[in-house]
Structure formats: C-alpha cells, structure tokens
mmCIF file with all atom_site columns, C-alpha atoms in Angstrom:
data_model
loop_
_atom_site.group_PDB
_atom_site.id
_atom_site.type_symbol
_atom_site.label_atom_id
_atom_site.label_alt_id
_atom_site.label_comp_id
_atom_site.label_asym_id
_atom_site.label_entity_id
_atom_site.label_seq_id
_atom_site.pdbx_PDB_ins_code
_atom_site.Cartn_x
_atom_site.Cartn_y
_atom_site.Cartn_z
_atom_site.occupancy
_atom_site.B_iso_or_equiv
_atom_site.pdbx_formal_charge
_atom_site.auth_seq_id
_atom_site.auth_comp_id
_atom_site.auth_asym_id
_atom_site.auth_atom_id
_atom_site.pdbx_PDB_model_num
ATOM 1   C CA . UNK A 1 1   ? -0.124  0.062   -0.116 1.00 51.00 ? 1   UNK A CA 1
ATOM 2   C CA . UNK A 1 2   ? 1.570   3.270   -1.006 1.00 50.00 ? 2   UNK A CA 1
ATOM 3   C CA . UNK A 1 3   ? 1.744   6.204   1.220  1.00 50.00 ? 3   UNK A CA 1
ATOM 4   C CA . UNK A 1 4   ? -1.655  8.110   1.132  1.00 71.00 ? 4   UNK A CA 1
ATOM 5   C CA . UNK A 1 5   ? -1.867  11.567  -0.646 1.00 84.00 ? 5   UNK A CA 1
ATOM 6   C CA . UNK A 1 6   ? -4.738  13.899  -0.318 1.00 90.00 ? 6   UNK A CA 1
ATOM 7   C CA . UNK A 1 7   ? -6.312  16.412  -2.521 1.00 93.00 ? 7   UNK A CA 1
ATOM 8   C CA . UNK A 1 8   ? -6.031  20.154  -2.142 1.00 94.00 ? 8   UNK A CA 1
ATOM 9   C CA . UNK A 1 9   ? -9.890  20.002  -1.045 1.00 95.00 ? 9   UNK A CA 1
ATOM 10  C CA . UNK A 1 10  ? -9.213  17.383  1.557  1.00 95.00 ? 10  UNK A CA 1
ATOM 11  C CA . UNK A 1 11  ? -6.183  19.298  2.782  1.00 95.00 ? 11  UNK A CA 1
ATOM 12  C CA . UNK A 1 12  ? -8.403  22.359  3.253  1.00 96.00 ? 12  UNK A CA 1
ATOM 13  C CA . UNK A 1 13  ? -11.053 20.532  5.100  1.00 96.00 ? 13  UNK A CA 1
ATOM 14  C CA . UNK A 1 14  ? -8.439  18.856  7.298  1.00 94.00 ? 14  UNK A CA 1
ATOM 15  C CA . UNK A 1 15  ? -6.832  22.282  8.050  1.00 94.00 ? 15  UNK A CA 1
ATOM 16  C CA . UNK A 1 16  ? -10.071 23.634  8.939  1.00 95.00 ? 16  UNK A CA 1
ATOM 17  C CA . UNK A 1 17  ? -11.014 20.728  11.171 1.00 94.00 ? 17  UNK A CA 1
ATOM 18  C CA . UNK A 1 18  ? -7.667  20.945  12.947 1.00 93.00 ? 18  UNK A CA 1
ATOM 19  C CA . UNK A 1 19  ? -7.876  24.651  13.407 1.00 91.00 ? 19  UNK A CA 1
ATOM 20  C CA . UNK A 1 20  ? -11.556 24.306  14.654 1.00 92.00 ? 20  UNK A CA 1
ATOM 21  C CA . UNK A 1 21  ? -10.325 21.687  17.218 1.00 90.00 ? 21  UNK A CA 1
ATOM 22  C CA . UNK A 1 22  ? -7.238  23.611  18.272 1.00 90.00 ? 22  UNK A CA 1
ATOM 23  C CA . UNK A 1 23  ? -8.760  26.890  19.016 1.00 88.00 ? 23  UNK A CA 1
ATOM 24  C CA . UNK A 1 24  ? -10.737 25.866  22.256 1.00 89.00 ? 24  UNK A CA 1
ATOM 25  C CA . UNK A 1 25  ? -7.573  23.951  23.343 1.00 88.00 ? 25  UNK A CA 1
ATOM 26  C CA . UNK A 1 26  ? -5.381  27.063  22.837 1.00 87.00 ? 26  UNK A CA 1
ATOM 27  C CA . UNK A 1 27  ? -8.067  29.306  24.615 1.00 86.00 ? 27  UNK A CA 1
ATOM 28  C CA . UNK A 1 28  ? -8.006  27.006  27.606 1.00 87.00 ? 28  UNK A CA 1
ATOM 29  C CA . UNK A 1 29  ? -4.478  26.643  27.980 1.00 86.00 ? 29  UNK A CA 1
ATOM 30  C CA . UNK A 1 30  ? -3.970  30.374  27.504 1.00 84.00 ? 30  UNK A CA 1
ATOM 31  C CA . UNK A 1 31  ? -6.711  31.108  30.093 1.00 85.00 ? 31  UNK A CA 1
ATOM 32  C CA . UNK A 1 32  ? -5.071  28.783  32.578 1.00 86.00 ? 32  UNK A CA 1
ATOM 33  C CA . UNK A 1 33  ? -1.550  30.277  32.033 1.00 82.00 ? 33  UNK A CA 1
ATOM 34  C CA . UNK A 1 34  ? -2.656  33.872  32.239 1.00 83.00 ? 34  UNK A CA 1
ATOM 35  C CA . UNK A 1 35  ? -5.625  33.718  34.580 1.00 84.00 ? 35  UNK A CA 1
ATOM 36  C CA . UNK A 1 36  ? -7.497  35.876  32.232 1.00 81.00 ? 36  UNK A CA 1
ATOM 37  C CA . UNK A 1 37  ? -11.097 35.041  31.162 1.00 82.00 ? 37  UNK A CA 1
ATOM 38  C CA . UNK A 1 38  ? -11.192 33.178  27.827 1.00 76.00 ? 38  UNK A CA 1
ATOM 39  C CA . UNK A 1 39  ? -12.880 36.349  26.081 1.00 78.00 ? 39  UNK A CA 1
ATOM 40  C CA . UNK A 1 40  ? -9.854  38.480  26.848 1.00 79.00 ? 40  UNK A CA 1
ATOM 41  C CA . UNK A 1 41  ? -6.972  36.072  26.337 1.00 75.00 ? 41  UNK A CA 1
ATOM 42  C CA . UNK A 1 42  ? -6.410  36.966  22.646 1.00 76.00 ? 42  UNK A CA 1
ATOM 43  C CA . UNK A 1 43  ? -5.853  40.673  23.740 1.00 79.00 ? 43  UNK A CA 1
ATOM 44  C CA . UNK A 1 44  ? -2.270  40.129  24.723 1.00 78.00 ? 44  UNK A CA 1
ATOM 45  C CA . UNK A 1 45  ? 1.147   40.581  23.353 1.00 83.00 ? 45  UNK A CA 1
ATOM 46  C CA . UNK A 1 46  ? 1.140   38.812  19.742 1.00 86.00 ? 46  UNK A CA 1
ATOM 47  C CA . UNK A 1 47  ? 4.126   36.621  20.649 1.00 89.00 ? 47  UNK A CA 1
ATOM 48  C CA . UNK A 1 48  ? 2.582   35.436  23.833 1.00 85.00 ? 48  UNK A CA 1
ATOM 49  C CA . UNK A 1 49  ? -0.743  34.596  22.163 1.00 84.00 ? 49  UNK A CA 1
ATOM 50  C CA . UNK A 1 50  ? 1.136   32.708  19.143 1.00 88.00 ? 50  UNK A CA 1
ATOM 51  C CA . UNK A 1 51  ? 3.295   30.944  21.749 1.00 88.00 ? 51  UNK A CA 1
ATOM 52  C CA . UNK A 1 52  ? -0.093  29.644  23.313 1.00 86.00 ? 52  UNK A CA 1
ATOM 53  C CA . UNK A 1 53  ? -1.142  28.330  19.902 1.00 88.00 ? 53  UNK A CA 1
ATOM 54  C CA . UNK A 1 54  ? 2.139   26.826  19.553 1.00 93.00 ? 54  UNK A CA 1
ATOM 55  C CA . UNK A 1 55  ? 1.711   24.984  23.039 1.00 91.00 ? 55  UNK A CA 1
ATOM 56  C CA . UNK A 1 56  ? -1.665  23.770  21.816 1.00 91.00 ? 56  UNK A CA 1
ATOM 57  C CA . UNK A 1 57  ? -0.135  22.245  18.767 1.00 93.00 ? 57  UNK A CA 1
ATOM 58  C CA . UNK A 1 58  ? 2.424   20.556  20.974 1.00 94.00 ? 58  UNK A CA 1
ATOM 59  C CA . UNK A 1 59  ? -0.399  18.822  22.733 1.00 92.00 ? 59  UNK A CA 1
ATOM 60  C CA . UNK A 1 60  ? -2.104  18.078  19.485 1.00 92.00 ? 60  UNK A CA 1
ATOM 61  C CA . UNK A 1 61  ? 1.141   16.511  18.190 1.00 94.00 ? 61  UNK A CA 1
ATOM 62  C CA . UNK A 1 62  ? 1.682   14.268  21.339 1.00 93.00 ? 62  UNK A CA 1
ATOM 63  C CA . UNK A 1 63  ? -1.948  13.118  20.992 1.00 92.00 ? 63  UNK A CA 1
ATOM 64  C CA . UNK A 1 64  ? -1.557  12.199  17.244 1.00 93.00 ? 64  UNK A CA 1
ATOM 65  C CA . UNK A 1 65  ? 1.723   10.085  18.176 1.00 92.00 ? 65  UNK A CA 1
ATOM 66  C CA . UNK A 1 66  ? -0.304  8.391   20.852 1.00 91.00 ? 66  UNK A CA 1
ATOM 67  C CA . UNK A 1 67  ? -3.246  7.505   18.375 1.00 92.00 ? 67  UNK A CA 1
ATOM 68  C CA . UNK A 1 68  ? -0.526  6.562   15.748 1.00 94.00 ? 68  UNK A CA 1
ATOM 69  C CA . UNK A 1 69  ? 0.962   4.137   18.022 1.00 92.00 ? 69  UNK A CA 1
ATOM 70  C CA . UNK A 1 70  ? -2.286  2.470   18.675 1.00 91.00 ? 70  UNK A CA 1
ATOM 71  C CA . UNK A 1 71  ? -3.146  2.295   15.074 1.00 92.00 ? 71  UNK A CA 1
ATOM 72  C CA . UNK A 1 72  ? 0.280   0.665   14.480 1.00 92.00 ? 72  UNK A CA 1
ATOM 73  C CA . UNK A 1 73  ? -0.382  -1.889  17.380 1.00 89.00 ? 73  UNK A CA 1
ATOM 74  C CA . UNK A 1 74  ? -3.866  -2.635  15.880 1.00 90.00 ? 74  UNK A CA 1
ATOM 75  C CA . UNK A 1 75  ? -2.420  -3.216  12.472 1.00 91.00 ? 75  UNK A CA 1
ATOM 76  C CA . UNK A 1 76  ? 0.148   -5.465  13.876 1.00 88.00 ? 76  UNK A CA 1
ATOM 77  C CA . UNK A 1 77  ? -2.424  -7.272  15.917 1.00 86.00 ? 77  UNK A CA 1
ATOM 78  C CA . UNK A 1 78  ? -4.220  -8.172  12.535 1.00 85.00 ? 78  UNK A CA 1
ATOM 79  C CA . UNK A 1 79  ? -1.069  -9.388  11.046 1.00 87.00 ? 79  UNK A CA 1
ATOM 80  C CA . UNK A 1 80  ? 0.380   -6.390  9.428  1.00 91.00 ? 80  UNK A CA 1
ATOM 81  C CA . UNK A 1 81  ? 4.211   -6.445  9.190  1.00 92.00 ? 81  UNK A CA 1
ATOM 82  C CA . UNK A 1 82  ? 6.783   -3.561  9.841  1.00 92.00 ? 82  UNK A CA 1
ATOM 83  C CA . UNK A 1 83  ? 7.639   -3.672  6.174  1.00 93.00 ? 83  UNK A CA 1
ATOM 84  C CA . UNK A 1 84  ? 3.982   -2.850  5.457  1.00 94.00 ? 84  UNK A CA 1
ATOM 85  C CA . UNK A 1 85  ? 3.799   -0.187  8.109  1.00 95.00 ? 85  UNK A CA 1
ATOM 86  C CA . UNK A 1 86  ? 6.923   1.384   6.990  1.00 94.00 ? 86  UNK A CA 1
ATOM 87  C CA . UNK A 1 87  ? 5.693   1.518   3.277  1.00 94.00 ? 87  UNK A CA 1
ATOM 88  C CA . UNK A 1 88  ? 2.499   3.228   4.440  1.00 94.00 ? 88  UNK A CA 1
ATOM 89  C CA . UNK A 1 89  ? 4.283   5.737   6.547  1.00 94.00 ? 89  UNK A CA 1
ATOM 90  C CA . UNK A 1 90  ? 7.128   6.335   4.016  1.00 93.00 ? 90  UNK A CA 1
ATOM 91  C CA . UNK A 1 91  ? 9.925   4.684   6.072  1.00 95.00 ? 91  UNK A CA 1
ATOM 92  C CA . UNK A 1 92  ? 11.910  1.633   5.958  1.00 94.00 ? 92  UNK A CA 1
ATOM 93  C CA . UNK A 1 93  ? 10.939  -1.577  7.918  1.00 92.00 ? 93  UNK A CA 1
ATOM 94  C CA . UNK A 1 94  ? 13.712  -0.856  10.255 1.00 93.00 ? 94  UNK A CA 1
ATOM 95  C CA . UNK A 1 95  ? 12.346  2.461   10.738 1.00 93.00 ? 95  UNK A CA 1
ATOM 96  C CA . UNK A 1 96  ? 8.854   1.445   11.405 1.00 94.00 ? 96  UNK A CA 1
ATOM 97  C CA . UNK A 1 97  ? 10.081  -1.156  13.839 1.00 92.00 ? 97  UNK A CA 1
ATOM 98  C CA . UNK A 1 98  ? 12.141  1.403   15.745 1.00 93.00 ? 98  UNK A CA 1
ATOM 99  C CA . UNK A 1 99  ? 9.096   3.893   15.748 1.00 94.00 ? 99  UNK A CA 1
ATOM 100 C CA . UNK A 1 100 ? 6.728   1.324   16.973 1.00 93.00 ? 100 UNK A CA 1
ATOM 101 C CA . UNK A 1 101 ? 8.803   -1.398  18.817 1.00 90.00 ? 101 UNK A CA 1
ATOM 102 C CA . UNK A 1 102 ? 5.727   -3.248  20.302 1.00 87.00 ? 102 UNK A CA 1
ATOM 103 C CA . UNK A 1 103 ? 3.419   -3.023  17.135 1.00 90.00 ? 103 UNK A CA 1
ATOM 104 C CA . UNK A 1 104 ? 4.149   -6.479  15.784 1.00 89.00 ? 104 UNK A CA 1
ATOM 105 C CA . UNK A 1 105 ? 3.975   -9.223  18.289 1.00 75.00 ? 105 UNK A CA 1
ATOM 106 C CA . UNK A 1 106 ? 6.361   -12.112 17.931 1.00 63.00 ? 106 UNK A CA 1
ATOM 107 C CA . UNK A 1 107 ? 5.128   -15.621 17.675 1.00 56.00 ? 107 UNK A CA 1
ATOM 108 C CA . UNK A 1 108 ? 5.236   -17.522 21.023 1.00 50.00 ? 108 UNK A CA 1
ATOM 109 C CA . UNK A 1 109 ? 8.602   -19.227 21.173 1.00 45.00 ? 109 UNK A CA 1
ATOM 110 C CA . UNK A 1 110 ? 9.705   -22.425 22.728 1.00 46.00 ? 110 UNK A CA 1
ATOM 111 C CA . UNK A 1 111 ? 13.087  -23.110 24.412 1.00 49.00 ? 111 UNK A CA 1
ATOM 112 C CA . UNK A 1 112 ? 14.270  -24.728 21.118 1.00 55.00 ? 112 UNK A CA 1
ATOM 113 C CA . UNK A 1 113 ? 15.742  -22.588 18.326 1.00 60.00 ? 113 UNK A CA 1
ATOM 114 C CA . UNK A 1 114 ? 14.203  -22.540 14.959 1.00 74.00 ? 114 UNK A CA 1
ATOM 115 C CA . UNK A 1 115 ? 16.899  -23.463 12.247 1.00 77.00 ? 115 UNK A CA 1
ATOM 116 C CA . UNK A 1 116 ? 17.496  -24.561 8.765  1.00 80.00 ? 116 UNK A CA 1
ATOM 117 C CA . UNK A 1 117 ? 20.214  -25.238 6.462  1.00 82.00 ? 117 UNK A CA 1
ATOM 118 C CA . UNK A 1 118 ? 21.290  -23.498 3.356  1.00 79.00 ? 118 UNK A CA 1
ATOM 119 C CA . UNK A 1 119 ? 23.676  -25.279 0.798  1.00 82.00 ? 119 UNK A CA 1
ATOM 120 C CA . UNK A 1 120 ? 25.028  -23.042 -2.006 1.00 79.00 ? 120 UNK A CA 1
ATOM 121 C CA . UNK A 1 121 ? 28.203  -22.783 -4.069 1.00 84.00 ? 121 UNK A CA 1
ATOM 122 C CA . UNK A 1 122 ? 29.723  -25.800 -2.482 1.00 83.00 ? 122 UNK A CA 1
ATOM 123 C CA . UNK A 1 123 ? 29.445  -24.362 1.077  1.00 84.00 ? 123 UNK A CA 1
ATOM 124 C CA . UNK A 1 124 ? 26.778  -24.713 3.814  1.00 85.00 ? 124 UNK A CA 1
ATOM 125 C CA . UNK A 1 125 ? 25.239  -22.211 6.286  1.00 87.00 ? 125 UNK A CA 1
ATOM 126 C CA . UNK A 1 126 ? 22.774  -22.734 9.379  1.00 88.00 ? 126 UNK A CA 1
ATOM 127 C CA . UNK A 1 127 ? 20.176  -20.157 9.730  1.00 87.00 ? 127 UNK A CA 1
ATOM 128 C CA . UNK A 1 128 ? 18.846  -19.913 13.312 1.00 87.00 ? 128 UNK A CA 1
ATOM 129 C CA . UNK A 1 129 ? 16.098  -18.072 14.895 1.00 84.00 ? 129 UNK A CA 1
ATOM 130 C CA . UNK A 1 130 ? 16.573  -16.815 18.364 1.00 80.00 ? 130 UNK A CA 1
ATOM 131 C CA . UNK A 1 131 ? 13.707  -17.893 20.667 1.00 76.00 ? 131 UNK A CA 1
ATOM 132 C CA . UNK A 1 132 ? 13.495  -14.695 22.725 1.00 71.00 ? 132 UNK A CA 1
ATOM 133 C CA . UNK A 1 133 ? 13.795  -11.974 20.166 1.00 73.00 ? 133 UNK A CA 1
ATOM 134 C CA . UNK A 1 134 ? 12.639  -13.984 16.991 1.00 79.00 ? 134 UNK A CA 1
ATOM 135 C CA . UNK A 1 135 ? 15.610  -12.534 15.085 1.00 82.00 ? 135 UNK A CA 1
ATOM 136 C CA . UNK A 1 136 ? 17.736  -14.683 12.534 1.00 86.00 ? 136 UNK A CA 1
ATOM 137 C CA . UNK A 1 137 ? 21.317  -15.313 12.657 1.00 88.00 ? 137 UNK A CA 1
ATOM 138 C CA . UNK A 1 138 ? 23.459  -17.383 10.366 1.00 88.00 ? 138 UNK A CA 1
ATOM 139 C CA . UNK A 1 139 ? 26.827  -19.186 10.565 1.00 89.00 ? 139 UNK A CA 1
ATOM 140 C CA . UNK A 1 140 ? 28.444  -20.902 7.608  1.00 88.00 ? 140 UNK A CA 1
ATOM 141 C CA . UNK A 1 141 ? 31.441  -22.648 6.094  1.00 89.00 ? 141 UNK A CA 1
ATOM 142 C CA . UNK A 1 142 ? 32.387  -21.648 2.536  1.00 88.00 ? 142 UNK A CA 1
ATOM 143 C CA . UNK A 1 143 ? 33.613  -24.416 0.020  1.00 86.00 ? 143 UNK A CA 1
ATOM 144 C CA . UNK A 1 144 ? 37.082  -22.923 0.585  1.00 89.00 ? 144 UNK A CA 1
ATOM 145 C CA . UNK A 1 145 ? 36.910  -23.796 4.277  1.00 86.00 ? 145 UNK A CA 1
ATOM 146 C CA . UNK A 1 146 ? 36.484  -20.191 5.574  1.00 88.00 ? 146 UNK A CA 1
ATOM 147 C CA . UNK A 1 147 ? 34.027  -20.181 8.461  1.00 87.00 ? 147 UNK A CA 1
ATOM 148 C CA . UNK A 1 148 ? 32.025  -17.265 9.708  1.00 87.00 ? 148 UNK A CA 1
ATOM 149 C CA . UNK A 1 149 ? 29.498  -16.623 12.143 1.00 83.00 ? 149 UNK A CA 1
ATOM 150 C CA . UNK A 1 150 ? 27.064  -13.963 10.505 1.00 72.00 ? 150 UNK A CA 1
ATOM 151 C CA . UNK A 1 151 ? 28.173  -10.506 9.997  1.00 67.00 ? 151 UNK A CA 1
ATOM 152 C CA . UNK A 1 152 ? 29.758  -9.578  13.310 1.00 68.00 ? 152 UNK A CA 1
ATOM 153 C CA . UNK A 1 153 ? 27.065  -11.066 15.379 1.00 68.00 ? 153 UNK A CA 1
ATOM 154 C CA . UNK A 1 154 ? 24.381  -9.038  13.471 1.00 80.00 ? 154 UNK A CA 1
ATOM 155 C CA . UNK A 1 155 ? 20.854  -10.417 13.660 1.00 82.00 ? 155 UNK A CA 1
ATOM 156 C CA . UNK A 1 156 ? 18.080  -9.987  10.996 1.00 84.00 ? 156 UNK A CA 1
ATOM 157 C CA . UNK A 1 157 ? 14.418  -9.756  11.498 1.00 81.00 ? 157 UNK A CA 1
ATOM 158 C CA . UNK A 1 158 ? 13.627  -12.195 8.701  1.00 81.00 ? 158 UNK A CA 1
ATOM 159 C CA . UNK A 1 159 ? 14.856  -15.560 7.696  1.00 81.00 ? 159 UNK A CA 1
ATOM 160 C CA . UNK A 1 160 ? 15.012  -14.235 4.108  1.00 82.00 ? 160 UNK A CA 1
ATOM 161 C CA . UNK A 1 161 ? 17.408  -11.470 5.053  1.00 83.00 ? 161 UNK A CA 1
ATOM 162 C CA . UNK A 1 162 ? 19.732  -13.706 7.105  1.00 85.00 ? 162 UNK A CA 1
ATOM 163 C CA . UNK A 1 163 ? 19.720  -16.304 4.040  1.00 85.00 ? 163 UNK A CA 1
ATOM 164 C CA . UNK A 1 164 ? 20.651  -13.526 1.464  1.00 85.00 ? 164 UNK A CA 1
ATOM 165 C CA . UNK A 1 165 ? 23.670  -12.492 3.618  1.00 87.00 ? 165 UNK A CA 1
ATOM 166 C CA . UNK A 1 166 ? 24.697  -16.089 4.278  1.00 86.00 ? 166 UNK A CA 1
ATOM 167 C CA . UNK A 1 167 ? 24.220  -16.713 0.389  1.00 85.00 ? 167 UNK A CA 1
ATOM 168 C CA . UNK A 1 168 ? 26.483  -13.724 -0.274 1.00 87.00 ? 168 UNK A CA 1
ATOM 169 C CA . UNK A 1 169 ? 29.157  -15.278 2.191  1.00 86.00 ? 169 UNK A CA 1
ATOM 170 C CA . UNK A 1 170 ? 28.971  -18.619 0.447  1.00 87.00 ? 170 UNK A CA 1
ATOM 171 C CA . UNK A 1 171 ? 29.046  -17.107 -2.895 1.00 86.00 ? 171 UNK A CA 1
ATOM 172 C CA . UNK A 1 172 ? 32.312  -15.330 -2.136 1.00 89.00 ? 172 UNK A CA 1
ATOM 173 C CA . UNK A 1 173 ? 33.857  -18.213 -0.540 1.00 88.00 ? 173 UNK A CA 1
ATOM 174 C CA . UNK A 1 174 ? 33.114  -20.671 -3.549 1.00 86.00 ? 174 UNK A CA 1
ATOM 175 C CA . UNK A 1 175 ? 35.927  -22.763 -5.096 1.00 82.00 ? 175 UNK A CA 1
ATOM 176 C CA . UNK A 1 176 ? 36.969  -21.946 -8.691 1.00 68.00 ? 176 UNK A CA 1
#
C-alpha cells in the first residue's frame, strides 16, 4: 500500500477541522496560563498569543503520536508487518520497527531454536532463529573452508534477510 496523498480540497477540510479543534484547546491553555477569562486572552502581546497556539499544537502532536502508536499496534495485531507499516508511513521496515517497537507481536517461542540449512556454491550455512527475540542469525562454512558466524554477530528480522547475507558469504567463498 503506497503512502496516502490527499487532494487540495481534503487538505483544506483537514486544516479547517484541525484549527476548529485547536482553538478551544489553545484558549483553555492560555486562560489557565494567564488567569484571564477566555474572552480576553487574545488581547495580549502577539508573541505570547502565538506561543499559546504553539503550546496547543504540541499537545495535539503528542496526541497524534499516541493515536498513531495505537493504530500501528492494531495493524500489527491483525497481521500487518513492519515492512507494510513502513511502506504506509514512508519509512523503512527498520524505521517502523524502531518507531513502533511493540506493534508486531512475535510468535510464541519455545526453548528450542528454529533453524534450517542453506547449501550453496559448495558451502553450507545454518540459519537460526533466536527464541527470545525472534531475530535470525547465520553461521556458515564456505567451499574454501572459511568459517564465519554472521556479520559480526548481527541479527536479521527475517529468515530471508539472513539467508541473503549467508548466501553472499557462500558465493564469495566458493571454489573456482
């Protein structure tokens, strides 16, 4: 799903709705900060008034972030991946995972590791899923006898990503 774009008309409607929602909040914040009745709070120094509006936008920004995290967790609970969330948000899978670390629940794990073998270019690599994190690692021996345990202990969030790195190692250490 590509990032959403809105029409100029939708943008104008959104701006109006946000300003309409912001005005009472800014008025309430300004009234509390100054002790003035709400009908007089806009009669102050323009810098002070606009700082009140900025403070209200900060409150709205925090609420949007909270609601966004809820939406990400909900999407994850229905099976959406970090890759899908990142695509919608216009960021990488890793960025989505960092932004919403609890959005995608890992499958329940057992004490045993999940592993599989990869035979390629005369060498072999073992792909192993860590039970606690769900991340994948690899260790392999190339056809030339070179052994490596992953990329400096790096882990990968998918089996396919770990396999790609292991495959590149095995190809690099093929004979002939």
